Amino acid sequence: MATVVLAGTLDTKGEEYAWLRERLREYGSDVLLVDTGIQPPPAHAPTPDVPADVVARAAGHSLTKLRAAGDRAAAVAAMAEGLTRVVLDLHREGRLHAVLAAAGSGGSAIAAQAMRALPIGVPKVLVSTMAGGDVAPYVDSSDLTMMYSVVDISGINSVSRQVLGNAAAAAAGMARRRERNHEQLAGPRRKVVAATMFGVTTPAVDTARARLAELGYEVLVFHATGAGGRAVEKLAADGMLDGVLDLTTTELADELVGGVLSAGPDRLTAAGAAAVPQVVAPGALDMVNFGPAASVPERFADRRILVHNSTVTLMRTTADEMTELGTVLGHKLAAARGPAELFWPLRGLSAVDVTGGPFDDGVADTAGLEALRATVRGSGVRLREIDAHINDASFAIAMADRLHELITERSAAPVRR
C-alpha cells in the first residue's frame, strides 16, 4: 500500500491532522504521522507514529531543552532539520511515497525544508497560509506543490474541508502512482544530461541537444535564471544526472556583481562533488541581469547597458569582473571529483557578444580567459580554446561529443579526491 507521510505541528493543528489522516485512509493510503510541534499536543490530538522528541533527536536536540529555551526561531530550525532527516530515512527505507503538510508560516518553513531535501519526483504537497504570496522561499528549485489554504489552518469548516480534502486526495493519488510505478521508475532508462540555456545561447543549446539526442541521451534543458541553475545542482546532487552540459554559466556573473538571476554561491559545485562528468562554457558571462531599466542600481549608471525587453535589462561585465569570473570558474572545476572540461569560444560568449555587437569587448573576454588559464594550470582540468563563437554549430557539437566521451569513459576513469 502507498504510504503518505503526514507531517505537522500537532500541538496547534491536532484536529486538522486527525481529519487529514482519516481522509488519506479513506483514499486508500497508509499514513505515517510525524509530529513536528514543540509543546505537548492536546488530549484530542492524534497519536503520532513519529513523536516530536524523535524528530528533535534526529537533529541532535533535546525537546525538553528546546521548550525551555523559548526561542521559537531556534526551535523551528531544529525541527526542520529533524524532519528532514526523518523523511530522508523513510524514503531510503521505501516507506514514503508522498509527503503532505498543512501549516501556517512556521510549520510551512519546517515542512518545506524537508520536502525540498527529497529527490525530484517524490510527491510533496504543502497546504499553506503563505501560498498566496511569494512562494520562492518554500519551493526554491524543488517540485513541491503548494496550495493556498484560503482560510487559516484552524478547525475544519466548509472551506477548509474542501481545500484540505483536495490536498489529501492529491497526495493519496500521487503516492499511489509513485508506489505502482516504482519498478518502472527504477528500471532501465536512457542516460540523462542536463543542459543550461539562456535566450542568447539558445542556438548552441539547440544544436547540442539535437546531437546528444542522436547519441541516445535524454536532455533536460534549464533556463539559467537562478532557479534553473539551482535545479541542475539539485538533480546532480540527487544522483539523477549522468552528465552536465553547462553551456550557460551566466548566473555566476549575477552572483558576483549583484544581478537578479543568481543561483547562489553553490552554483557549479554539485556535479563536481558527485563526480558527474561535466563540460562547461562561459555562456552569457558577458552580462549581468536586472529587471526593467529603471531597476538598474544607480552605481552602474556609467556601465554599458542593453534593454533586452521591458522586463529584462542586461549590463556588460567589465575586464575586472571577467577576471574574477575566470578565477571562480577555474576553482570550481578544479575542485571536481569527476571529469570536468571547459570550452572557451574565442569569438564571443553570447548572441550580443559578437564583432560590432552591443556587448563586443575583446579585452574583457580575454581577461576572463587569462584568469581561467592561470587558475586551472596544473589542476587536471582541461581547457579547450575554440576558434568559434559560442552559438556556432561547430562549438556546440564539439561540447556535446566531448561530454559523450567523458560519460562513456566514466566507469574506467579514476575519481579525483
PDB file of N, CA and C in Angstrom, residues 189-221:
ATOM      1  N   ARG A 189      16.719   3.006 -18.254  1.00  0.00           N
ATOM      2  CA  ARG A 189      16.348   4.297 -18.822  1.00  0.00           C
ATOM      3  C   ARG A 189      17.503   4.802 -19.680  1.00  0.00           C
ATOM      4  N   ARG A 190      17.179   5.775 -20.502  1.00  0.00           N
ATOM      5  CA  ARG A 190      18.247   6.446 -21.233  1.00  0.00           C
ATOM      6  C   ARG A 190      19.090   7.258 -20.268  1.00  0.00           C
ATOM      7  N   LYS A 191      20.332   7.447 -20.601  1.00  0.00           N
ATOM      8  CA  LYS A 191      21.174   8.321 -19.780  1.00  0.00           C
ATOM      9  C   LYS A 191      20.647   9.751 -19.894  1.00  0.00           C
ATOM     10  N   VAL A 192      20.745  10.481 -18.792  1.00  0.00           N
ATOM     11  CA  VAL A 192      20.160  11.810 -18.707  1.00  0.00           C
ATOM     12  C   VAL A 192      21.264  12.862 -18.586  1.00  0.00           C
ATOM     13  N   VAL A 193      21.143  13.889 -19.406  1.00  0.00           N
ATOM     14  CA  VAL A 193      22.083  15.007 -19.393  1.00  0.00           C
ATOM     15  C   VAL A 193      21.320  16.300 -19.153  1.00  0.00           C
ATOM     16  N   ALA A 194      21.853  17.161 -18.301  1.00  0.00           N
ATOM     17  CA  ALA A 194      21.287  18.494 -18.093  1.00  0.00           C
ATOM     18  C   ALA A 194      22.063  19.492 -18.935  1.00  0.00           C
ATOM     19  N   ALA A 195      21.343  20.425 -19.548  1.00  0.00           N
ATOM     20  CA  ALA A 195      21.964  21.493 -20.324  1.00  0.00           C
ATOM     21  C   ALA A 195      21.401  22.828 -19.859  1.00  0.00           C
ATOM     22  N   THR A 196      22.247  23.845 -19.778  1.00  0.00           N
ATOM     23  CA  THR A 196      21.806  25.166 -19.323  1.00  0.00           C
ATOM     24  C   THR A 196      21.753  26.128 -20.504  1.00  0.00           C
ATOM     25  N   MET A 197      20.682  26.931 -20.548  1.00  0.00           N
ATOM     26  CA  MET A 197      20.427  27.773 -21.714  1.00  0.00           C
ATOM     27  C   MET A 197      19.932  29.156 -21.291  1.00  0.00           C
ATOM     28  N   PHE A 198      20.196  30.120 -22.127  1.00  0.00           N
ATOM     29  CA  PHE A 198      19.688  31.474 -21.999  1.00  0.00           C
ATOM     30  C   PHE A 198      19.206  31.858 -23.394  1.00  0.00           C
ATOM     31  N   GLY A 199      18.433  32.915 -23.504  1.00  0.00           N
ATOM     32  CA  GLY A 199      17.997  33.337 -24.835  1.00  0.00           C
ATOM     33  C   GLY A 199      19.161  33.589 -25.767  1.00  0.00           C
ATOM     34  N   VAL A 200      20.250  34.133 -25.212  1.00  0.00           N
ATOM     35  CA  VAL A 200      21.405  34.493 -26.042  1.00  0.00           C
ATOM     36  C   VAL A 200      22.351  33.324 -26.285  1.00  0.00           C
ATOM     37  N   THR A 201      22.017  32.130 -25.782  1.00  0.00           N
ATOM     38  CA  THR A 201      22.802  30.932 -26.092  1.00  0.00           C
ATOM     39  C   THR A 201      21.915  29.819 -26.655  1.00  0.00           C
ATOM     40  N   THR A 202      20.689  30.162 -26.985  1.00  0.00           N
ATOM     41  CA  THR A 202      19.732  29.153 -27.458  1.00  0.00           C
ATOM     42  C   THR A 202      20.220  28.376 -28.683  1.00  0.00           C
ATOM     43  N   PRO A 203      20.787  29.027 -29.714  1.00  0.00           N
ATOM     44  CA  PRO A 203      21.234  28.244 -30.880  1.00  0.00           C
ATOM     45  C   PRO A 203      22.236  27.154 -30.515  1.00  0.00           C
ATOM     46  N   ALA A 204      23.151  27.478 -29.598  1.00  0.00           N
ATOM     47  CA  ALA A 204      24.151  26.484 -29.201  1.00  0.00           C
ATOM     48  C   ALA A 204      23.507  25.314 -28.476  1.00  0.00           C
ATOM     49  N   VAL A 205      22.610  25.606 -27.556  1.00  0.00           N
ATOM     50  CA  VAL A 205      21.991  24.533 -26.786  1.00  0.00           C
ATOM     51  C   VAL A 205      21.082  23.685 -27.671  1.00  0.00           C
ATOM     52  N   ASP A 206      20.370  24.313 -28.588  1.00  0.00           N
ATOM     53  CA  ASP A 206      19.524  23.545 -29.505  1.00  0.00           C
ATOM     54  C   ASP A 206      20.357  22.562 -30.329  1.00  0.00           C
ATOM     55  N   THR A 207      21.502  23.036 -30.801  1.00  0.00           N
ATOM     56  CA  THR A 207      22.374  22.169 -31.598  1.00  0.00           C
ATOM     57  C   THR A 207      22.949  21.044 -30.749  1.00  0.00           C
ATOM     58  N   ALA A 208      23.415  21.380 -29.553  1.00  0.00           N
ATOM     59  CA  ALA A 208      23.994  20.367 -28.671  1.00  0.00           C
ATOM     60  C   ALA A 208      22.936  19.353 -28.238  1.00  0.00           C
ATOM     61  N   ARG A 209      21.730  19.836 -27.961  1.00  0.00           N
ATOM     62  CA  ARG A 209      20.657  18.937 -27.546  1.00  0.00           C
ATOM     63  C   ARG A 209      20.330  17.940 -28.658  1.00  0.00           C
ATOM     64  N   ALA A 210      20.255  18.418 -29.888  1.00  0.00           N
ATOM     65  CA  ALA A 210      19.969  17.526 -31.010  1.00  0.00           C
ATOM     66  C   ALA A 210      21.071  16.483 -31.172  1.00  0.00           C
ATOM     67  N   ARG A 211      22.319  16.924 -31.007  1.00  0.00           N
ATOM     68  CA  ARG A 211      23.441  15.992 -31.138  1.00  0.00           C
ATOM     69  C   ARG A 211      23.409  14.928 -30.040  1.00  0.00           C
ATOM     70  N   LEU A 212      23.150  15.342 -28.804  1.00  0.00           N
ATOM     71  CA  LEU A 212      23.097  14.388 -27.704  1.00  0.00           C
ATOM     72  C   LEU A 212      21.921  13.425 -27.856  1.00  0.00           C
ATOM     73  N   ALA A 213      20.805  13.931 -28.383  1.00  0.00           N
ATOM     74  CA  ALA A 213      19.657  13.055 -28.632  1.00  0.00           C
ATOM     75  C   ALA A 213      20.021  11.992 -29.661  1.00  0.00           C
ATOM     76  N   GLU A 214      20.774  12.370 -30.687  1.00  0.00           N
ATOM     77  CA  GLU A 214      21.240  11.401 -31.684  1.00  0.00           C
ATOM     78  C   GLU A 214      22.094  10.318 -31.041  1.00  0.00           C
ATOM     79  N   LEU A 215      22.829  10.704 -30.002  1.00  0.00           N
ATOM     80  CA  LEU A 215      23.715   9.766 -29.324  1.00  0.00           C
ATOM     81  C   LEU A 215      22.986   8.934 -28.270  1.00  0.00           C
ATOM     82  N   GLY A 216      21.676   9.155 -28.136  1.00  0.00           N
ATOM     83  CA  GLY A 216      20.880   8.313 -27.257  1.00  0.00           C
ATOM     84  C   GLY A 216      20.561   8.880 -25.892  1.00  0.00           C
ATOM     85  N   TYR A 217      20.843  10.153 -25.677  1.00  0.00           N
ATOM     86  CA  TYR A 217      20.606  10.753 -24.360  1.00  0.00           C
ATOM     87  C   TYR A 217      19.239  11.427 -24.267  1.00  0.00           C
ATOM     88  N   GLU A 218      18.710  11.451 -23.062  1.00  0.00           N
ATOM     89  CA  GLU A 218      17.577  12.321 -22.744  1.00  0.00           C
ATOM     90  C   GLU A 218      18.181  13.624 -22.227  1.00  0.00           C
ATOM     91  N   VAL A 219      17.826  14.734 -22.842  1.00  0.00           N
ATOM     92  CA  VAL A 219      18.421  16.015 -22.485  1.00  0.00           C
ATOM     93  C   VAL A 219      17.389  16.896 -21.795  1.00  0.00           C
ATOM     94  N   LEU A 220      17.707  17.319 -20.573  1.00  0.00           N
ATOM     95  CA  LEU A 220      16.858  18.229 -19.815  1.00  0.00           C
ATOM     96  C   LEU A 220      17.461  19.623 -19.919  1.00  0.00           C
ATOM     97  N   VAL A 221      16.698  20.574 -20.453  1.00  0.00           N
ATOM     98  CA  VAL A 221      17.207  21.929 -20.645  1.00  0.00           C
ATOM     99  C   VAL A 221      16.674  22.836 -19.536  1.00  0.00           C
TER     100      VAL A 221
END
